[in-house]
mmCIF file of C-alpha atoms in Angstrom:
data_model
loop_
_atom_site.group_PDB
_atom_site.id
_atom_site.type_symbol
_atom_site.label_atom_id
_atom_site.label_comp_id
_atom_site.label_asym_id
_atom_site.label_seq_id
_atom_site.Cartn_x
_atom_site.Cartn_y
_atom_site.Cartn_z
ATOM 1 C CA MET A 1 -47.355 270.224 144.178
ATOM 2 C CA ALA A 2 -43.997 268.495 144.017
ATOM 3 C CA ALA A 3 -41.982 268.721 147.218
ATOM 4 C CA SER A 4 -39.054 270.259 145.334
ATOM 5 C CA GLU A 5 -41.143 273.259 144.307
ATOM 6 C CA GLY A 6 -41.346 274.597 147.868
ATOM 7 C CA PRO A 7 -44.337 275.588 149.996
ATOM 8 C CA LEU A 8 -44.563 279.054 148.417
ATOM 9 C CA ASN A 9 -44.429 277.825 144.835
ATOM 10 C CA GLY A 10 -46.709 280.073 142.776
ATOM 11 C CA VAL A 11 -46.409 283.060 145.111
ATOM 12 C CA LYS A 12 -45.169 286.111 143.219
ATOM 13 C CA VAL A 13 -43.111 288.793 144.945
ATOM 14 C CA LEU A 14 -42.261 292.239 143.566
ATOM 15 C CA ASP A 15 -39.257 293.437 145.550
ATOM 16 C CA LEU A 16 -38.552 297.177 145.643
ATOM 17 C CA SER A 17 -36.349 296.896 148.722
ATOM 18 C CA ARG A 18 -32.606 297.199 149.092
ATOM 19 C CA ILE A 19 -29.807 296.866 151.664
ATOM 20 C CA LEU A 20 -30.685 294.133 154.185
ATOM 21 C CA ALA A 21 -34.067 294.054 155.984
ATOM 22 C CA GLY A 22 -36.258 293.767 152.875
ATOM 23 C CA PRO A 23 -33.807 291.569 150.936
ATOM 24 C CA THR A 24 -33.537 289.212 153.935
ATOM 25 C CA CYS A 25 -37.313 288.788 153.806
ATOM 26 C CA THR A 26 -37.519 288.280 150.050
ATOM 27 C CA GLN A 27 -34.601 285.826 149.992
ATOM 28 C CA LEU A 28 -36.399 283.759 152.621
ATOM 29 C CA LEU A 29 -39.603 283.841 150.564
ATOM 30 C CA GLY A 30 -37.569 282.857 147.507
ATOM 31 C CA ASP A 31 -35.901 279.970 149.344
ATOM 32 C CA LEU A 32 -39.386 278.732 150.216
ATOM 33 C CA GLY A 33 -40.346 278.662 146.537
ATOM 34 C CA ALA A 34 -41.745 282.118 145.762
ATOM 35 C CA THR A 35 -40.777 283.825 142.501
ATOM 36 C CA VAL A 36 -39.058 287.113 143.358
ATOM 37 C CA ILE A 37 -38.433 289.958 140.924
ATOM 38 C CA LYS A 38 -35.992 292.474 142.383
ATOM 39 C CA ILE A 39 -36.149 296.009 141.002
ATOM 40 C CA GLU A 40 -32.810 297.858 140.938
ATOM 41 C CA ASN A 41 -32.003 301.402 139.946
ATOM 42 C CA PRO A 42 -29.645 301.359 136.929
ATOM 43 C CA ALA A 43 -28.538 304.924 137.624
ATOM 44 C CA THR A 44 -26.926 303.904 140.922
ATOM 45 C CA GLY A 45 -25.618 300.506 139.883
ATOM 46 C CA GLY A 46 -28.420 298.674 141.673
ATOM 47 C CA ASP A 47 -28.806 297.735 145.307
ATOM 48 C CA ASP A 48 -26.538 299.847 147.531
ATOM 49 C CA THR A 49 -24.870 296.733 148.936
ATOM 50 C CA ARG A 50 -23.381 295.881 145.530
ATOM 51 C CA GLN A 51 -20.853 298.589 146.407
ATOM 52 C CA TRP A 52 -20.298 297.405 149.981
ATOM 53 C CA GLY A 53 -17.093 295.504 149.348
ATOM 54 C CA PRO A 54 -14.571 294.038 149.096
ATOM 55 C CA PRO A 55 -14.769 291.121 148.983
ATOM 56 C CA TYR A 56 -16.268 290.699 145.512
ATOM 57 C CA VAL A 57 -16.706 287.702 143.236
ATOM 58 C CA THR A 58 -14.314 287.760 140.294
ATOM 59 C CA ASP A 59 -14.566 285.918 136.999
ATOM 60 C CA ALA A 60 -12.029 283.480 135.534
ATOM 61 C CA GLN A 61 -9.943 286.407 134.267
ATOM 62 C CA GLY A 62 -9.893 288.080 137.668
ATOM 63 C CA ASN A 63 -12.321 290.845 136.710
ATOM 64 C CA ARG A 64 -14.431 292.152 139.577
ATOM 65 C CA SER A 65 -18.191 291.661 139.294
ATOM 66 C CA ASP A 66 -20.879 293.631 141.134
ATOM 67 C CA LEU A 67 -21.516 290.637 143.414
ATOM 68 C CA SER A 68 -20.168 291.796 146.754
ATOM 69 C CA ALA A 69 -20.260 289.293 149.594
ATOM 70 C CA TYR A 70 -22.679 291.601 151.406
ATOM 71 C CA PHE A 71 -25.096 291.661 148.464
ATOM 72 C CA MET A 72 -24.916 287.902 148.020
ATOM 73 C CA SER A 73 -25.808 287.278 151.665
ATOM 74 C CA ALA A 74 -29.435 288.279 151.034
ATOM 75 C CA ASN A 75 -30.174 288.053 147.296
ATOM 76 C CA ARG A 76 -30.265 284.501 145.960
ATOM 77 C CA ASN A 77 -33.400 283.080 144.302
ATOM 78 C CA LYS A 78 -34.235 286.435 142.712
ATOM 79 C CA LYS A 79 -34.445 287.911 139.232
ATOM 80 C CA SER A 80 -32.807 291.315 138.826
ATOM 81 C CA VAL A 81 -34.570 293.932 136.713
ATOM 82 C CA ALA A 82 -32.883 297.306 136.173
ATOM 83 C CA LEU A 83 -35.667 299.882 136.111
ATOM 84 C CA ASP A 84 -35.793 303.611 136.879
ATOM 85 C CA ILE A 85 -39.046 304.235 138.741
ATOM 86 C CA ALA A 86 -38.483 307.997 138.547
ATOM 87 C CA LYS A 87 -39.428 307.760 134.872
ATOM 88 C CA ALA A 88 -42.969 307.329 133.601
ATOM 89 C CA GLU A 89 -42.123 304.165 131.692
ATOM 90 C CA GLY A 90 -40.547 302.691 134.822
ATOM 91 C CA GLN A 91 -43.645 303.449 136.856
ATOM 92 C CA ALA A 92 -45.829 301.848 134.193
ATOM 93 C CA GLU A 93 -43.705 298.694 134.306
ATOM 94 C CA ILE A 94 -44.004 298.529 138.102
ATOM 95 C CA ARG A 95 -47.794 298.721 137.821
ATOM 96 C CA ARG A 96 -47.750 295.963 135.204
ATOM 97 C CA LEU A 97 -45.597 293.800 137.439
ATOM 98 C CA ALA A 98 -47.827 294.598 140.432
ATOM 99 C CA SER A 99 -50.851 293.405 138.455
ATOM 100 C CA HIS A 100 -49.303 289.924 138.441
ATOM 101 C CA ALA A 101 -47.850 290.016 141.962
ATOM 102 C CA ASP A 102 -49.205 288.714 145.237
ATOM 103 C CA ILE A 103 -46.755 290.733 147.344
ATOM 104 C CA LEU A 104 -44.973 294.050 146.971
ATOM 105 C CA ILE A 105 -42.268 294.921 149.481
ATOM 106 C CA GLU A 106 -40.523 298.302 149.679
ATOM 107 C CA ASN A 107 -38.316 300.233 152.067
ATOM 108 C CA PHE A 108 -38.581 303.814 150.851
ATOM 109 C CA LYS A 109 -39.104 306.636 153.317
ATOM 110 C CA PRO A 110 -42.798 306.996 154.248
ATOM 111 C CA GLY A 111 -44.499 308.825 151.395
ATOM 112 C CA GLY A 112 -41.504 308.354 149.122
ATOM 113 C CA LEU A 113 -43.389 306.300 146.533
ATOM 114 C CA ALA A 114 -46.506 308.483 146.488
ATOM 115 C CA LYS A 115 -44.986 310.898 143.961
ATOM 116 C CA TYR A 116 -44.638 307.970 141.571
ATOM 117 C CA GLY A 117 -48.130 306.638 142.200
ATOM 118 C CA LEU A 118 -46.628 303.461 143.643
ATOM 119 C CA ASP A 119 -47.675 303.912 147.274
ATOM 120 C CA TYR A 120 -50.126 301.550 148.961
ATOM 121 C CA ALA A 121 -53.032 304.010 148.870
ATOM 122 C CA THR A 122 -52.738 304.293 145.087
ATOM 123 C CA LEU A 123 -51.919 300.692 144.146
ATOM 124 C CA SER A 124 -54.519 299.191 146.473
ATOM 125 C CA GLN A 125 -57.252 300.981 144.536
ATOM 126 C CA GLU A 126 -56.241 299.130 141.395
ATOM 127 C CA PHE A 127 -55.089 295.901 143.063
ATOM 128 C CA PRO A 128 -57.187 295.420 146.223
ATOM 129 C CA ASP A 129 -55.821 291.913 146.797
ATOM 130 C CA LEU A 130 -52.179 293.048 146.900
ATOM 131 C CA VAL A 131 -50.187 292.398 150.085
ATOM 132 C CA TYR A 132 -48.009 295.505 150.411
ATOM 133 C CA CYS A 133 -45.189 295.478 152.971
ATOM 134 C CA SER A 134 -43.561 298.805 153.869
ATOM 135 C CA ILE A 135 -40.335 298.768 155.899
ATOM 136 C CA SER A 136 -38.926 302.036 157.213
ATOM 137 C CA GLY A 137 -36.733 303.244 160.036
ATOM 138 C CA TYR A 138 -39.486 304.451 162.368
ATOM 139 C CA GLY A 139 -42.706 303.401 160.634
ATOM 140 C CA GLN A 140 -45.410 305.250 158.743
ATOM 141 C CA THR A 141 -46.588 307.182 161.826
ATOM 142 C CA GLY A 142 -45.095 308.946 164.837
ATOM 143 C CA PRO A 143 -42.883 312.022 165.227
ATOM 144 C CA ASN A 144 -39.813 310.259 163.795
ATOM 145 C CA SER A 145 -41.509 308.782 160.736
ATOM 146 C CA SER A 146 -39.675 311.090 158.321
ATOM 147 C CA LYS A 147 -36.220 310.223 159.677
ATOM 148 C CA PRO A 148 -34.006 307.734 157.858
ATOM 149 C CA GLY A 149 -33.201 304.485 159.585
ATOM 150 C CA TYR A 150 -30.185 302.219 159.358
ATOM 151 C CA ASP A 151 -29.328 299.169 161.422
ATOM 152 C CA LEU A 152 -26.846 301.026 163.644
ATOM 153 C CA MET A 153 -29.348 303.805 164.328
ATOM 154 C CA ALA A 154 -32.009 301.253 165.231
ATOM 155 C CA GLN A 155 -29.649 299.475 167.604
ATOM 156 C CA GLY A 156 -28.894 302.805 169.259
ATOM 157 C CA TYR A 157 -32.433 304.186 169.409
ATOM 158 C CA GLY A 158 -34.045 300.877 170.311
ATOM 159 C CA GLY A 159 -31.774 300.191 173.273
ATOM 160 C CA ILE A 160 -29.833 297.049 172.372
ATOM 161 C CA MET A 161 -26.524 298.955 172.254
ATOM 162 C CA SER A 162 -27.015 300.044 175.863
ATOM 163 C CA LEU A 163 -27.063 296.358 176.835
ATOM 164 C CA THR A 164 -24.155 295.208 174.666
ATOM 165 C CA GLY A 165 -20.432 295.479 175.330
ATOM 166 C CA ASP A 166 -18.002 295.524 178.212
ATOM 167 C CA PRO A 167 -19.432 297.068 181.405
ATOM 168 C CA GLU A 168 -16.484 299.481 181.524
ATOM 169 C CA GLY A 169 -16.530 300.267 177.807
ATOM 170 C CA ALA A 170 -18.684 302.160 175.341
ATOM 171 C CA PRO A 171 -22.120 300.996 174.161
ATOM 172 C CA MET A 172 -21.557 298.406 171.461
ATOM 173 C CA LYS A 173 -23.520 297.294 168.426
ATOM 174 C CA VAL A 174 -23.958 293.621 167.635
ATOM 175 C CA GLY A 175 -21.283 292.392 165.198
ATOM 176 C CA VAL A 176 -23.709 291.983 162.273
ATOM 177 C CA GLY A 177 -26.782 293.928 161.108
ATOM 178 C CA ILE A 178 -29.083 292.015 163.428
ATOM 179 C CA ALA A 179 -31.732 294.756 163.620
ATOM 180 C CA ASP A 180 -32.123 294.559 159.832
ATOM 181 C CA VAL A 181 -32.143 290.768 159.805
ATOM 182 C CA MET A 182 -34.741 290.467 162.559
ATOM 183 C CA CYS A 183 -36.876 293.118 160.857
ATOM 184 C CA GLY A 184 -36.752 290.969 157.733
ATOM 185 C CA MET A 185 -37.903 287.979 159.771
ATOM 186 C CA TYR A 186 -40.846 289.954 161.187
ATOM 187 C CA ALA A 187 -41.662 291.095 157.651
ATOM 188 C CA THR A 188 -41.773 287.476 156.494
ATOM 189 C CA VAL A 189 -44.150 286.502 159.301
ATOM 190 C CA GLY A 190 -46.388 289.498 158.606
ATOM 191 C CA ILE A 191 -46.477 288.775 154.877
ATOM 192 C CA LEU A 192 -47.411 285.131 155.388
ATOM 193 C CA ALA A 193 -50.175 286.150 157.807
ATOM 194 C CA ALA A 194 -51.489 288.708 155.307
ATOM 195 C CA LEU A 195 -51.393 286.084 152.539
ATOM 196 C CA ARG A 196 -53.474 283.760 154.699
ATOM 197 C CA HIS A 197 -56.018 286.551 155.193
ATOM 198 C CA ARG A 198 -55.978 287.340 151.465
ATOM 199 C CA ASP A 199 -56.553 283.693 150.581
ATOM 200 C CA LEU A 200 -59.533 283.520 152.934
ATOM 201 C CA THR A 201 -61.130 286.869 152.062
ATOM 202 C CA GLY A 202 -59.619 288.106 148.797
ATOM 203 C CA GLU A 203 -58.536 291.246 150.641
ATOM 204 C CA GLY A 204 -55.009 292.599 150.589
ATOM 205 C CA GLN A 205 -53.545 294.975 153.158
ATOM 206 C CA GLN A 206 -50.527 297.062 154.069
ATOM 207 C CA ILE A 207 -47.942 295.876 156.569
ATOM 208 C CA ASP A 208 -46.316 298.856 158.288
ATOM 209 C CA LEU A 209 -43.056 297.655 159.816
ATOM 210 C CA ALA A 210 -40.465 299.847 161.538
ATOM 211 C CA LEU A 211 -36.850 298.848 162.017
ATOM 212 C CA VAL A 212 -36.879 300.443 165.474
ATOM 213 C CA ASP A 213 -40.155 298.757 166.486
ATOM 214 C CA ALA A 214 -38.740 295.386 165.509
ATOM 215 C CA GLN A 215 -35.565 296.017 167.517
ATOM 216 C CA ILE A 216 -37.550 297.035 170.591
ATOM 217 C CA ALA A 217 -39.655 293.873 170.233
ATOM 218 C CA TRP A 218 -36.593 291.657 170.567
ATOM 219 C CA LEU A 219 -35.342 293.302 173.749
ATOM 220 C CA ILE A 220 -37.233 290.299 175.162
ATOM 221 C CA ASN A 221 -36.399 289.598 178.819
ATOM 222 C CA GLU A 222 -34.250 292.693 179.326
ATOM 223 C CA GLY A 223 -37.068 294.913 178.064
ATOM 224 C CA VAL A 224 -39.609 293.267 180.340
ATOM 225 C CA ASN A 225 -37.070 293.256 183.208
ATOM 226 C CA TYR A 226 -37.103 297.053 182.950
ATOM 227 C CA LEU A 227 -40.884 297.333 182.550
ATOM 228 C CA THR A 228 -41.385 295.115 185.589
ATOM 229 C CA SER A 229 -38.800 296.612 187.925
ATOM 230 C CA GLY A 230 -38.257 300.151 186.669
ATOM 231 C CA ASP A 231 -34.516 299.531 186.922
ATOM 232 C CA VAL A 232 -32.512 300.383 183.799
ATOM 233 C CA PRO A 233 -30.472 297.287 182.818
ATOM 234 C CA GLN A 234 -26.700 297.650 182.779
ATOM 235 C CA ARG A 235 -24.156 296.186 180.404
ATOM 236 C CA ARG A 236 -22.753 292.899 181.663
ATOM 237 C CA GLY A 237 -20.490 291.928 178.803
ATOM 238 C CA ASN A 238 -21.196 288.261 178.126
ATOM 239 C CA GLY A 239 -22.979 287.772 181.442
ATOM 240 C CA HIS A 240 -26.695 286.978 181.607
ATOM 241 C CA PRO A 241 -29.084 289.335 183.447
ATOM 242 C CA ASN A 242 -31.139 286.500 184.945
ATOM 243 C CA ILE A 243 -28.867 283.426 185.123
ATOM 244 C CA VAL A 244 -25.511 282.837 186.878
ATOM 245 C CA PRO A 245 -23.135 281.329 185.844
ATOM 246 C CA TYR A 246 -23.953 282.013 182.201
ATOM 247 C CA ASP A 247 -20.905 283.667 180.700
ATOM 248 C CA VAL A 248 -17.637 283.350 178.789
ATOM 249 C CA TYR A 249 -14.734 282.083 180.879
ATOM 250 C CA GLU A 250 -11.024 282.167 180.117
ATOM 251 C CA THR A 251 -9.189 278.844 180.001
ATOM 252 C CA ALA A 252 -5.489 278.112 179.965
ATOM 253 C CA ASP A 253 -5.461 278.349 176.153
ATOM 254 C CA GLY A 254 -8.629 280.129 175.080
ATOM 255 C CA HIS A 255 -12.223 280.673 176.148
ATOM 256 C CA VAL A 256 -15.337 278.589 176.795
ATOM 257 C CA ILE A 257 -19.007 279.304 177.391
ATOM 258 C CA LEU A 258 -20.715 277.968 180.503
ATOM 259 C CA ALA A 259 -24.500 278.085 180.658
ATOM 260 C CA VAL A 260 -25.771 276.715 183.958
ATOM 261 C CA GLY A 261 -29.555 276.788 183.782
ATOM 262 C CA ASN A 262 -30.557 275.099 187.052
ATOM 263 C CA ASP A 263 -29.318 274.191 190.505
ATOM 264 C CA GLY A 264 -28.651 270.560 189.580
ATOM 265 C CA GLN A 265 -26.267 271.620 186.844
ATOM 266 C CA PHE A 266 -24.585 274.021 189.273
ATOM 267 C CA ARG A 267 -23.979 271.211 191.736
ATOM 268 C CA LYS A 268 -22.314 269.166 188.983
ATOM 269 C CA LEU A 269 -20.173 272.146 188.038
ATOM 270 C CA CYS A 270 -19.008 272.527 191.631
ATOM 271 C CA SER A 271 -18.067 268.871 191.838
ATOM 272 C CA PHE A 272 -16.109 269.044 188.582
ATOM 273 C CA ILE A 273 -13.958 271.957 189.780
ATOM 274 C CA GLU A 274 -13.537 270.145 193.123
ATOM 275 C CA ARG A 275 -15.465 272.764 195.069
ATOM 276 C CA ALA A 276 -18.547 270.713 195.965
ATOM 277 C CA GLU A 277 -19.197 272.819 199.067
ATOM 278 C CA LEU A 278 -20.185 275.799 196.916
ATOM 279 C CA ALA A 279 -23.446 274.068 195.930
ATOM 280 C CA ASP A 280 -24.634 274.250 199.564
ATOM 281 C CA ASP A 281 -23.298 277.721 200.277
ATOM 282 C CA PRO A 282 -26.391 279.904 200.846
ATOM 283 C CA ARG A 283 -24.835 282.591 198.649
ATOM 284 C CA PHE A 284 -24.834 280.240 195.658
ATOM 285 C CA ALA A 285 -27.322 277.432 196.326
ATOM 286 C CA THR A 286 -30.099 278.922 194.165
ATOM 287 C CA ASN A 287 -30.094 281.000 190.995
ATOM 288 C CA PRO A 288 -31.587 284.094 192.711
ATOM 289 C CA ALA A 289 -28.806 283.841 195.305
ATOM 290 C CA ARG A 290 -26.166 283.451 192.606
ATOM 291 C CA LEU A 291 -27.535 286.534 190.860
ATOM 292 C CA GLU A 292 -27.094 288.545 194.046
ATOM 293 C CA ASN A 293 -23.580 287.179 194.536
ATOM 294 C CA ARG A 294 -22.426 287.047 190.917
ATOM 295 C CA ASP A 295 -19.051 288.682 191.581
ATOM 296 C CA ALA A 296 -18.267 286.487 194.594
ATOM 297 C CA LEU A 297 -19.028 283.315 192.642
ATOM 298 C CA ASN A 298 -17.012 284.401 189.601
ATOM 299 C CA ALA A 299 -14.088 285.224 191.901
ATOM 300 C CA VAL A 300 -13.951 281.482 192.647
ATOM 301 C CA LEU A 301 -15.057 280.073 189.308
ATOM 302 C CA ARG A 302 -12.871 282.073 186.917
ATOM 303 C CA PRO A 303 -9.509 281.099 188.471
ATOM 304 C CA ALA A 304 -10.595 277.452 188.643
ATOM 305 C CA VAL A 305 -11.534 277.334 184.932
ATOM 306 C CA LYS A 306 -8.403 279.225 183.896
ATOM 307 C CA THR A 307 -6.165 276.414 185.146
ATOM 308 C CA LEU A 308 -7.680 273.981 182.625
ATOM 309 C CA SER A 309 -7.349 273.693 178.845
ATOM 310 C CA THR A 310 -10.323 274.504 176.655
ATOM 311 C CA GLN A 311 -10.683 270.870 175.617
ATOM 312 C CA ALA A 312 -10.479 269.681 179.238
ATOM 313 C CA VAL A 313 -13.266 272.061 180.267
ATOM 314 C CA ILE A 314 -15.487 271.125 177.335
ATOM 315 C CA SER A 315 -15.016 267.362 177.609
ATOM 316 C CA GLY A 316 -15.259 267.436 181.393
ATOM 317 C CA PHE A 317 -18.458 269.422 181.597
ATOM 318 C CA GLU A 318 -20.026 267.522 178.711
ATOM 319 C CA ALA A 319 -19.353 264.284 180.586
ATOM 320 C CA VAL A 320 -21.372 265.488 183.598
ATOM 321 C CA LYS A 321 -24.117 267.142 181.462
ATOM 322 C CA VAL A 322 -23.267 270.760 182.247
ATOM 323 C CA PRO A 323 -23.946 272.978 179.169
ATOM 324 C CA VAL A 324 -20.611 274.109 177.766
ATOM 325 C CA GLY A 325 -19.311 275.173 174.379
ATOM 326 C CA PRO A 326 -16.441 276.740 172.471
ATOM 327 C CA VAL A 327 -16.042 280.288 171.164
ATOM 328 C CA GLN A 328 -15.200 279.686 167.504
ATOM 329 C CA THR A 329 -13.849 281.918 164.775
ATOM 330 C CA LEU A 330 -15.583 281.701 161.405
ATOM 331 C CA ASP A 331 -12.919 279.496 159.861
ATOM 332 C CA GLN A 332 -13.565 277.036 162.680
ATOM 333 C CA VAL A 333 -17.333 277.363 162.321
ATOM 334 C CA PHE A 334 -17.416 276.484 158.626
ATOM 335 C CA ASP A 335 -14.912 273.664 159.080
ATOM 336 C CA THR A 336 -17.086 271.713 161.513
ATOM 337 C CA GLU A 337 -18.803 268.438 160.721
ATOM 338 C CA GLN A 338 -21.987 269.937 162.189
ATOM 339 C CA VAL A 339 -22.099 272.662 159.539
ATOM 340 C CA ALA A 340 -21.556 270.064 156.819
ATOM 341 C CA ALA A 341 -24.238 267.758 158.236
ATOM 342 C CA ARG A 342 -26.771 270.586 158.433
ATOM 343 C CA GLN A 343 -25.832 271.988 154.985
ATOM 344 C CA MET A 344 -25.249 275.460 156.389
ATOM 345 C CA GLN A 345 -22.647 276.187 153.710
ATOM 346 C CA ILE A 346 -23.736 275.851 150.098
ATOM 347 C CA ALA A 347 -22.137 276.468 146.712
ATOM 348 C CA MET A 348 -23.971 277.944 143.732
ATOM 349 C CA GLN A 349 -23.008 278.804 140.178
ATOM 350 C CA ALA A 350 -23.305 282.560 139.567
ATOM 351 C CA GLN A 351 -22.669 284.387 136.304
ATOM 352 C CA PRO A 352 -19.010 285.198 137.151
ATOM 353 C CA GLY A 353 -18.332 281.795 138.730
ATOM 354 C CA GLN A 354 -18.997 279.633 141.776
ATOM 355 C CA VAL A 355 -20.025 281.387 144.980
ATOM 356 C CA ASN A 356 -20.138 280.056 148.526
ATOM 357 C CA LEU A 357 -23.126 281.073 150.611
ATOM 358 C CA ILE A 358 -24.716 280.431 153.988
ATOM 359 C CA GLY A 359 -27.532 277.888 153.854
ATOM 360 C CA ASN A 360 -31.110 278.377 154.988
ATOM 361 C CA PRO A 361 -31.714 276.933 158.489
ATOM 362 C CA LEU A 362 -35.290 275.816 157.772
ATOM 363 C CA ASN A 363 -35.652 272.055 157.403
ATOM 364 C CA LEU A 364 -39.160 271.191 156.221
ATOM 365 C CA SER A 365 -39.767 267.465 155.884
ATOM 366 C CA ARG A 366 -42.278 267.693 153.021
ATOM 367 C CA THR A 367 -41.469 270.965 151.279
ATOM 368 C CA PRO A 368 -37.765 271.744 151.749
ATOM 369 C CA VAL A 369 -36.156 275.026 150.776
ATOM 370 C CA THR A 370 -34.544 275.145 147.342
ATOM 371 C CA TYR A 371 -31.570 277.000 145.931
ATOM 372 C CA ARG A 372 -32.643 277.617 142.346
ATOM 373 C CA SER A 373 -30.592 280.621 141.293
ATOM 374 C CA ALA A 374 -27.494 282.370 142.569
ATOM 375 C CA PRO A 375 -27.466 286.096 143.397
ATOM 376 C CA PRO A 376 -27.777 287.892 140.045
ATOM 377 C CA VAL A 377 -25.640 290.637 138.563
ATOM 378 C CA CYS A 378 -27.566 293.889 138.265
ATOM 379 C CA GLY A 379 -30.158 293.804 135.492
ATOM 380 C CA ALA A 380 -29.439 290.202 134.523
ATOM 381 C CA ASP A 381 -33.138 289.474 133.925
ATOM 382 C CA THR A 382 -34.360 292.851 132.685
ATOM 383 C CA GLN A 383 -35.042 291.898 129.079
ATOM 384 C CA ALA A 384 -36.559 288.503 129.875
ATOM 385 C CA VAL A 385 -38.909 289.867 132.535
ATOM 386 C CA LEU A 386 -40.032 293.030 130.766
ATOM 387 C CA SER A 387 -40.682 291.261 127.475
ATOM 388 C CA ALA A 388 -42.668 288.398 129.003
ATOM 389 C CA GLU A 389 -46.447 288.355 128.952
ATOM 390 C CA ASN A 390 -46.380 286.828 132.420
ATOM 391 C CA PRO A 391 -43.195 288.259 133.954
ATOM 392 C CA PHE A 392 -43.209 285.900 136.941
ATOM 393 C CA GLU A 393 -43.037 282.732 134.848
ATOM 394 C CA ASP A 394 -39.638 281.084 134.479
#
């Protein structure tokens, strides 16, 4: 296999998902070389996120396409086939495509595909080697399994909103659909594990993945803090539940992040702000002590940092090896040399014109990710795919 083909070259994915969790997964599989056929409902104009704009890509004449920025964030390296699975001919085409596929991924409500004969129980009888990934709000089982699930609901039900935001304010969601994105990451891991099992045994299986389960899984230390202590965690804004100082601090002209992970770094911080005695103060000498005396320490630290410029804080702490960083807006982020060096902004040629996208963060030395095709307009590949004897061939 040539390195440029990607590690998943030859893997065939039938994508019946929409919005963000499933498309995040299938874009990642596509970046890694898999061939992805995305099924979109022509009656609704395709994936819901095609309507989640502006902004939209426009052509040379200024005409708006159906490529919203939201849709493009998770749908490169895919072929778009407009197909109505509510019709018998649409269902027959899905079965034909499934006969060639290694993976089918869907995010219908549990049981929603059974009436079309496209559920796992039905398709697995005909295609026992098929890896079938089902993403839903609450999973295929449990008392909430029939309820719909969106990212915001998952963040609320799964607890992350109770940990996010100003301590004096309302519960706050994360600024992007992180529950969906992380669910897509878990889906990718589960699919690759199931493919490994299929390759060893010839046996496919169903992956039952819930948006809420995935969100609960990445409560990480705060979740286990609660399970260990029985104490319900409280919102701390940008503060860390287990490390102090680890927070955003105001400077004379902006904000910086300080992340002091050990007592040696804390001693250096104290010297830099010309308060060396704080490192030996029993209230602050160790991280457990600093946790207990968070407010007292910040009462000293915040005024000291606020007298300095952002650049003075960053350069000063970097010089003494204390972790520090800026709080950047997106125009600053994408203007950095680091982003350019890591190729985290890419340009691709879509049907209406050039589009700018976020790059894939995976850097594989032998089988790098590839950007083979830009996000497609709805139904762009319908005729080519449905008329092909092997629909997954380019």
